[in-house]
XYZ file of C-alpha atoms in Angstrom:
367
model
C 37.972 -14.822 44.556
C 36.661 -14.680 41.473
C 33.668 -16.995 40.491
C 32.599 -18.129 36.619
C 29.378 -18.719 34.984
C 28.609 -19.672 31.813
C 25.757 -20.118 30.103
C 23.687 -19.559 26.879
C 22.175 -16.396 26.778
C 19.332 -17.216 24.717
C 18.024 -19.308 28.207
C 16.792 -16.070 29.727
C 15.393 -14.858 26.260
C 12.789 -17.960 24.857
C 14.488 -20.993 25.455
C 12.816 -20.937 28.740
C 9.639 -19.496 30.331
C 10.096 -16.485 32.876
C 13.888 -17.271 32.373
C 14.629 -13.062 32.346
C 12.115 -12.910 35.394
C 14.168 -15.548 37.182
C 17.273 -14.136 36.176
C 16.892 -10.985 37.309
C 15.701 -12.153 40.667
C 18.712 -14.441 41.111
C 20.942 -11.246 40.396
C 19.618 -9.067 42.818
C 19.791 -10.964 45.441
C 23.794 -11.577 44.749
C 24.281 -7.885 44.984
C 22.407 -8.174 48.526
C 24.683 -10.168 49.822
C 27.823 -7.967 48.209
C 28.530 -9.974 45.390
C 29.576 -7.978 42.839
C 29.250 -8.812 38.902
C 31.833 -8.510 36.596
C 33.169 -10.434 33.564
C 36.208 -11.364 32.432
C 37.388 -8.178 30.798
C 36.757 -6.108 33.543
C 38.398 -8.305 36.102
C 41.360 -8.434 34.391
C 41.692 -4.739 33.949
C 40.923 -4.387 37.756
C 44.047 -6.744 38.802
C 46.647 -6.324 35.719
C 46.700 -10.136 34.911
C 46.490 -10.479 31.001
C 46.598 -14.824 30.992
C 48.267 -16.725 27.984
C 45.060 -18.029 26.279
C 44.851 -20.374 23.445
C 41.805 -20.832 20.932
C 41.505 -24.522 20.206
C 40.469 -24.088 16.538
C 37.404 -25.825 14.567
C 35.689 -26.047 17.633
C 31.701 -25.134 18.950
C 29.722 -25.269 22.353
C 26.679 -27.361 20.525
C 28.501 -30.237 18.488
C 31.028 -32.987 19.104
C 32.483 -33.133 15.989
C 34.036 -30.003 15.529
C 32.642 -27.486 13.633
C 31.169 -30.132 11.214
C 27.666 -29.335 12.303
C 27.329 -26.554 9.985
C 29.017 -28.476 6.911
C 28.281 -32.053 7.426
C 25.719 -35.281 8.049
C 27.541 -35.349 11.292
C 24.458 -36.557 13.984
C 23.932 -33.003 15.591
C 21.215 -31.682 15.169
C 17.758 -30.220 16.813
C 14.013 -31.367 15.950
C 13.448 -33.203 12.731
C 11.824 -37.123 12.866
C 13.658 -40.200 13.453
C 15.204 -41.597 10.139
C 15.874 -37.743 8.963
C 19.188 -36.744 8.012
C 21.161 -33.916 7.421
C 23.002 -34.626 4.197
C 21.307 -31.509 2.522
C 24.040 -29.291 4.714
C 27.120 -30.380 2.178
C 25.397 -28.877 -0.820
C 23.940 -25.932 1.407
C 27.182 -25.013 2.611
C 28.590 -25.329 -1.137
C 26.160 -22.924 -2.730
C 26.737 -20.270 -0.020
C 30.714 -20.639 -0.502
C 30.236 -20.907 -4.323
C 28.050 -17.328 -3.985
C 30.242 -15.518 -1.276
C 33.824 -15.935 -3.316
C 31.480 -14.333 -6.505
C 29.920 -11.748 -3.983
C 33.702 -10.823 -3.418
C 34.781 -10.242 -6.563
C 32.223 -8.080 -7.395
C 32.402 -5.840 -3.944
C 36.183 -6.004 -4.480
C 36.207 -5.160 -8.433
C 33.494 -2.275 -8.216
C 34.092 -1.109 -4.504
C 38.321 -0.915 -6.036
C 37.276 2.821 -7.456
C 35.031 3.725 -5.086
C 36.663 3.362 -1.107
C 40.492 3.882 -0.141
C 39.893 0.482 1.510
C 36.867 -1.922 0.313
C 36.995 -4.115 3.418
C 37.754 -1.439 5.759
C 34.677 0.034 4.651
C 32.988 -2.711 5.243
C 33.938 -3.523 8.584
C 32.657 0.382 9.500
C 29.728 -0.044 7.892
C 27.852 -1.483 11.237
C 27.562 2.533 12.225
C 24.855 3.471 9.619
C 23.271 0.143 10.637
C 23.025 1.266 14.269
C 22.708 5.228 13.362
C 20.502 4.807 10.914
C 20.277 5.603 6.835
C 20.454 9.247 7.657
C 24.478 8.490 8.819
C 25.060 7.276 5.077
C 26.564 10.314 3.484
C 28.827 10.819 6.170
C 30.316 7.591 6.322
C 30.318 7.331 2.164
C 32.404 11.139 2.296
C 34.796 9.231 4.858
C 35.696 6.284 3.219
C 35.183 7.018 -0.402
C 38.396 7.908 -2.832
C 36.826 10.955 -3.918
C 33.994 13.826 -4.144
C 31.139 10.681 -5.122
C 28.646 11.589 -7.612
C 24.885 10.795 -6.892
C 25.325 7.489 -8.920
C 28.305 6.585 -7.269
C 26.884 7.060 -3.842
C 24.150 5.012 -4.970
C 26.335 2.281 -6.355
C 28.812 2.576 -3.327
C 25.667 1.800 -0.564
C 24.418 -1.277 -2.767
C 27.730 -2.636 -2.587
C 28.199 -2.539 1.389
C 24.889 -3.651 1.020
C 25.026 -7.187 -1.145
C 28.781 -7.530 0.974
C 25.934 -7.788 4.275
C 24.074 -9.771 2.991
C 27.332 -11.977 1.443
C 27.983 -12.353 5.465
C 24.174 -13.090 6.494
C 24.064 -15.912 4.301
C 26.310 -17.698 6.872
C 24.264 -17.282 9.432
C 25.207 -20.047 12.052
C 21.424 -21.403 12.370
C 20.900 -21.937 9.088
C 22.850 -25.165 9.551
C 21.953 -25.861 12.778
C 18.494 -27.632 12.897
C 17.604 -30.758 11.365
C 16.498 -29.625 8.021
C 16.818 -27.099 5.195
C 13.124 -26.376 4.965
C 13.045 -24.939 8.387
C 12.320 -21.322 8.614
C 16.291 -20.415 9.395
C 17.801 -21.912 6.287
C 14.936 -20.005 4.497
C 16.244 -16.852 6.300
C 19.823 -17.889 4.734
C 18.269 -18.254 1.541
C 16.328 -14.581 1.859
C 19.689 -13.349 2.448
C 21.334 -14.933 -0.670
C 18.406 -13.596 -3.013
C 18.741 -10.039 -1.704
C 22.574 -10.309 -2.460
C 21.982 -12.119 -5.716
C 19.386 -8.937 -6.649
C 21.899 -6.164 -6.023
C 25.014 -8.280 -7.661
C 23.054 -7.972 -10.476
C 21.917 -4.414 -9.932
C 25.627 -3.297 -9.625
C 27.745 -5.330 -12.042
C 25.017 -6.848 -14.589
C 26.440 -9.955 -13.632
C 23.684 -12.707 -12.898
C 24.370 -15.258 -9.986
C 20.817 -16.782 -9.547
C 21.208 -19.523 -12.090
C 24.613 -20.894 -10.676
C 23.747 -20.925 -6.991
C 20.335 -22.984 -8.006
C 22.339 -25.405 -9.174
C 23.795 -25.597 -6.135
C 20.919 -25.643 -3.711
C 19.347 -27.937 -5.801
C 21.442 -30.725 -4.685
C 20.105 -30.187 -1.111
C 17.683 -32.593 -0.262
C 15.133 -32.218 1.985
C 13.771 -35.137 4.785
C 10.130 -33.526 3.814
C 8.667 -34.797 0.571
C 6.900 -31.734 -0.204
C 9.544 -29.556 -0.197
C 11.640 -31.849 -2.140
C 15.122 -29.607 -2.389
C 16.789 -26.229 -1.539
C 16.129 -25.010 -5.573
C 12.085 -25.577 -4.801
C 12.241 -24.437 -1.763
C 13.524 -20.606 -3.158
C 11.292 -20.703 -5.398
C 8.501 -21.456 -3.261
C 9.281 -19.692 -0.312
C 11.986 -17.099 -1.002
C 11.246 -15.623 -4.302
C 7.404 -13.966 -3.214
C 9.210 -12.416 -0.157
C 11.475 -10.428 -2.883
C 10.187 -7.018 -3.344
C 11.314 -4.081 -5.533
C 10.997 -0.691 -4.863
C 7.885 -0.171 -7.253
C 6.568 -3.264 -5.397
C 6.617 -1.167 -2.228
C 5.729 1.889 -3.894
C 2.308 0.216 -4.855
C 1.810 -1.131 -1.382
C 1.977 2.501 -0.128
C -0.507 3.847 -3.132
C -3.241 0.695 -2.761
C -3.140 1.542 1.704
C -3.503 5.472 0.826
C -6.084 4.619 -0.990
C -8.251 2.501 0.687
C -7.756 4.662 3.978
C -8.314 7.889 1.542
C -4.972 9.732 3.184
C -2.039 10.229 1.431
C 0.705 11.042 3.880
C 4.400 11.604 3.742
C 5.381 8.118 5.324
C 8.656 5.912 5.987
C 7.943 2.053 5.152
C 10.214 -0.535 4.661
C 13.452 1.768 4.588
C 11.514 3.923 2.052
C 10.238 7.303 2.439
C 7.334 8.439 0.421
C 5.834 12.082 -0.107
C 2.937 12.942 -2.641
C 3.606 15.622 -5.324
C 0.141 15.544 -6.313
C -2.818 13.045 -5.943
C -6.470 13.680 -7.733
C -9.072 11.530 -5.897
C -12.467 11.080 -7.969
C -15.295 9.004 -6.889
C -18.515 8.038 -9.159
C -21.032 5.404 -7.572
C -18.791 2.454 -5.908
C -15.895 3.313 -7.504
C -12.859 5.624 -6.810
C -10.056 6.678 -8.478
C -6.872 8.054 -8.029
C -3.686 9.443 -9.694
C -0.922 11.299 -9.183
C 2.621 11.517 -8.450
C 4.654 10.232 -5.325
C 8.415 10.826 -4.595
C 10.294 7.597 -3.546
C 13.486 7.680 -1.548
C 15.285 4.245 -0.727
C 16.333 5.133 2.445
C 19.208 2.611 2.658
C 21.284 4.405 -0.587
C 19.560 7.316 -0.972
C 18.384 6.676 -3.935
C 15.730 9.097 -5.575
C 12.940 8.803 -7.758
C 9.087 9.479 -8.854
C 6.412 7.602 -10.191
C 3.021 9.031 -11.783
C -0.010 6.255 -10.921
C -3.169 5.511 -10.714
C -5.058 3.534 -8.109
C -8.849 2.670 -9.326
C -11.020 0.860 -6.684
C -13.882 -0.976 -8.596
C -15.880 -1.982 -5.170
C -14.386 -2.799 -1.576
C -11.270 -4.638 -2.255
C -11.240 -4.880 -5.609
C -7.743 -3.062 -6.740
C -6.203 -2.081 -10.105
C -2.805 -0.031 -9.242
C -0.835 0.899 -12.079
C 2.474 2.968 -11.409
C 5.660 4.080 -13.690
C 8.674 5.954 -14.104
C 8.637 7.029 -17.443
C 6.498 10.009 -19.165
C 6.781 12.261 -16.037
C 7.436 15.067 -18.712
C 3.831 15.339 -19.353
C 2.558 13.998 -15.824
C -0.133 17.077 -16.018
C -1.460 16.131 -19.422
C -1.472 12.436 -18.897
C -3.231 13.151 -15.397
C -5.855 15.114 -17.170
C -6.573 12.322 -19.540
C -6.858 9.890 -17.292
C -9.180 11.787 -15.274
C -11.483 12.564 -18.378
C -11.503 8.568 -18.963
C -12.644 8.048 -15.676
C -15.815 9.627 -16.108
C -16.445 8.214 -19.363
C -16.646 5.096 -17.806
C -14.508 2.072 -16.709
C -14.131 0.586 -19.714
C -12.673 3.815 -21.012
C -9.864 4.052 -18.344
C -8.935 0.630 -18.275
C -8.348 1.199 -21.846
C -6.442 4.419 -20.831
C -4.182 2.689 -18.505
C -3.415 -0.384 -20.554
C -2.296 2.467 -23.202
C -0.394 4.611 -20.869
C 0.940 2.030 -18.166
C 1.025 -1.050 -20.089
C -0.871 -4.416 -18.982
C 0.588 -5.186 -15.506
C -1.099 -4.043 -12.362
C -1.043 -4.766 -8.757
C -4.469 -5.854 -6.826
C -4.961 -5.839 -3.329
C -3.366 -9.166 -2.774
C -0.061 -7.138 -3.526
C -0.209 -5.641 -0.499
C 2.624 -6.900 1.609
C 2.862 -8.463 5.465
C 3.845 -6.724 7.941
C 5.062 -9.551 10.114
């Protein structure tokens, strides 16, 4: 006969201690005794039997109300204090809707030129997740309408890209626990800036301002983090980071470790053209140029920078794309301001690089 467990999965991952340990245990000894494990799938293959089956829509295993758990104050929820509610999942669930249909559009109206089939695409695109950015081409020369140039491959990954994220944003968690400043509502959030970023990147077309709107009728049960609009600005908006952001994470940790190494970080790859490293006293400085790929569209590009180190941990990075036509010269000139002094390059930098720099607090987390 044929014998049916069911249970949640996530009980033998954290949801209990030694739950795997205990699992695995319990399963072994089964297949002693000539049990043998199967699922439904495979039973039914075994024996021919393909049962009439009916899905009861608007249903869930983890609320009584339906579905209305990830949509509505319905009473189900997990953690939180007494007297909390879970109002804030209306307006939640409204500014995700309100930036998927737009997310649509866009994928739908740019992606129309680009792929035989947008959605088709789309659906495929889960094998250069699991193969890996260097599967990208491929799968852009099967689906595209035509011989892509460089920009349109470019273009063509960012869209599959914001249309993933469109889908994170509904995450089912997000709605789940008892309040929108918990860290997987946050995660939704992440999801809707990084969609919101390449939206913008792709079509010109600015979402940000709308979805705020939005969010910002999302209350939350703690004071401090008062609703979903100060919450993305507080918490979501630092975690946003560009690829010069990156790039000048990579340049301050070459620096301070004094190698400069072809690398792969944060779906970037990184290889030095050049780098000139100069050290007077406590100082050091260095400058150069660094080849940037974005690994997940293959995207290309250079920077020239500079990285001076006043004393331990004091950081001024400065890094751009323009004026590579003279990269040599400008290199030289820096270098012959560094040893005029301090106050010299600083001047030099300002001039060449403008007035914004990254310290050593821009270094980003690696969580």
């Amino acid at each position: 006969g044929l014998l049916h467990f069911a249970t949640d999965g996530e009980t033998f991952g954290h949801h209990r201690k030694k739950g795997a340990e205990i699992l695995k245990e319990t399963l072994e000894k089964l297949i002693n005794r000539g049990v043998k494990l199967t699922n439904f799938a495979s039973f039914m293959e075994e024996v021919s039997w393909v049962p009439p089956a009916q899905i009861r829509e608007n249903t869930s295993w983890s609320c009584a109300h339906g579905v209305e758990r990830w949509r509505a104050d319905c009473g189900c929820f997990a953690g939180g204090k007494p007297g909390w509610n879970q109002k804030w999942r209306a307006p939640f669930r409204e500014a995700m809707n309100w930036l998927k249909e737009r997310l649509d559009r866009i994928f739908q109206e740019e992606g129309a030129s680009l792929f035989k089939d947008p959605w088709a695409a789309l659906l495929d695109y889960v094998e250069v997740m699991v193969r890996g950015p260097e599967s990208l081409l491929p799968f852009l020369d099967r689906h595209s309408t035509r011989n892509l140039s460089t920009g349109e491959r470019v273009k063509a990954a960012k869209l599959l890209e914001m249309a993933r994220m469109g889908q994170y944003i509904f995450t089912s968690c997000g709605w789940f626990f008892a309040d929108i400043s918990g860290l997987e509502a946050v995660q939704n959030m992440t999801f809707a800036a990084r969609a919101i970023e390449l939206a913008r990147d792709i079509s010109g077309i600015y979402l940000e301002d709308g979805y705020l709107e939005r969010l910002y009728k999302a209350k939350s049960n703690v004071p401090a983090e008062r609703n979903g609009l100060e919450i993305y600005k507080r918490r979501v908006l630092p975690r946003r980071f560009t690829t010069k952001d990156i790039t000048a994470h990579y340049l301050i940790t070459s620096t301070l470790s004094g190698r400069f190494r072809e690398t792969r970080l944060f779906r970037h790859r990184f290889r030095p053209v050049k780098v000139d490293r100069l050290e007077k006293g406590a100082t050091c400085f260095c400058c150069g140029m660094v080849e940037v790929t974005n690994l997940a569209f293959q995207e290309k590009g250079s920077y020239l920078f500079s990285v001076l180190q006043y004393c331990p941990g004091d950081i001024h990075c400065t890094l751009s794309s323009r004026g590579k036509e003279r990269w040599e010269e400008t290199l030289e000139a820096l270098k012959s301001a560094y040893h005029l002094g301090i106050t010299h390059l600083v001047r030099e930098l300002d001039r060449f690089f403008g007035p914004q720099f990254y310290g050593s607090e821009s270094t980003i987390d690696v969580v």
